[in-house]
Amino acid sequence: MTTPVLEARDVTMRFGGLTAVRSVDFTVNAGEIVGLIGPNGAGKTTFFNCLTGLYVPTEGTVSYKGTVLPPKPHLVTQAGIARTFQNIRLFANMTVLENVLVGRHTRTKEGLWSALLRGPGFKKAERASEERAMELLEFIGLAHKRDHLARNLPYGEQRKLEIARAMASEPGLLLLDEPTAGMNPQETRATEELVFAIRDKGIAVLLIEHDMRFVFNLSDRVAVLVQGEKLVEGTAEVVQADERVVAAYLGEPFEGDPGEAEAAEVEAAEAAADATSTTSSTKGEAQ
Ligand SMILES: Nc1ncnc2c1ncn2[C@@H]1O[C@H](COP(=O)(O)OP(=O)(O)O)[C@@H](O)[C@H]1O
Ligand SMILES: [Mg+2]
């Protein structure tokens, strides 16, 4: 008895002559942690952007709990899908608590006038929001830093805070784009525990990752994207044993971190692509 939470049907995304995602069918069921892997440039982030309404897919549909989603980010969030970004996006000059409160605004019913007049309804809603935000900060282990500015947190904690902010919209599905990028092994292990704990709260998780060990440890199912197409999908054992996957990753070790050198190389390549791309502003927004 599997209940689909997310269903992507025949999703294709083209940028001019380039097909970044090609006819991808993809499902995440309730209670699942699903991994999405693939070499750099495979189309993983583009696919995420199609799921979250940042891009309108050239073809195909995305449904959440049986309803087709309108391709608008705020409507997707409202429906129950939250995400984090490959590059951290926090409000650097806001406090930790404020960052989580920002994530809650899609779930608070108080309107503009109520907020401006700061009537009793607003104050009550504000108190409830703050309580919920503090619960989330306790959950990720950052409650003691509620009043610190986001920019002063170490990198690993900024990543955690992003997850708390995403959870503040009370999602049924959480999408994580490379959550362990730039983390040291201890931070990666802590993130693993955190993802299991999120799943245990009844939130389905879809994660894009570069760190193979992390993905295979966590995921009930793994899908492999290569050149925009879904090559294989299955349990960690099935995917690891597939020769096509091994071939696609030839030269990229299956175990451990991509390493700092490679991360720097990727950053440089992305910066170069940004500089030459005519759609660099859209791309920058969507990463
Ligand atoms: N906004 C865009 N405009 C044009 N091409 C893009 C855009 N976003 C991504 N691409 C291209 O789509 C392909 C897939 O990129 P991406 O989804 O970022 O891959 P991944 O996340 O798997 O590394 C790449 O060739 C990339 O250059
Ligand atoms: Mg990416």
Tab-separated table of N, CA and C and ligand atoms in Angstrom, residues 44-45 86 177-178 208 270 287, ligand 2:
chain	number	residue	atom	x	y	z
A	44	LYS	N	19.941	17.310	-12.859
A	44	LYS	CA	19.315	17.096	-11.545
A	44	LYS	C	18.673	18.380	-11.005
A	45	THR	N	19.448	19.460	-10.989
A	45	THR	CA	18.906	20.723	-10.468
A	45	THR	C	17.773	21.225	-11.360
A	86	GLN	N	21.040	24.349	-3.867
A	86	GLN	CA	22.417	23.850	-3.971
A	86	GLN	C	23.383	24.872	-3.371
A	177	ASP	N	18.749	19.804	-2.291
A	177	ASP	CA	19.708	19.818	-3.404
A	177	ASP	C	21.126	19.870	-2.846
A	178	GLU	N	21.812	18.748	-2.909
A	178	GLU	CA	23.178	18.597	-2.409
A	178	GLU	C	23.348	19.107	-0.972
A	208	ILE	N	19.082	15.201	-3.890
A	208	ILE	CA	20.107	15.180	-4.916
A	208	ILE	C	21.420	15.141	-4.173
A	270	GLU	N	30.800	26.444	-13.203
A	270	GLU	CA	29.485	27.082	-13.103
A	270	GLU	C	29.600	28.591	-13.298
A	287	GLN	N	19.621	28.156	-9.124
A	287	GLN	CA	20.571	27.171	-8.599
A	287	GLN	C	20.365	26.886	-7.133
B	2	MG	MG	22.931	20.668	-9.607
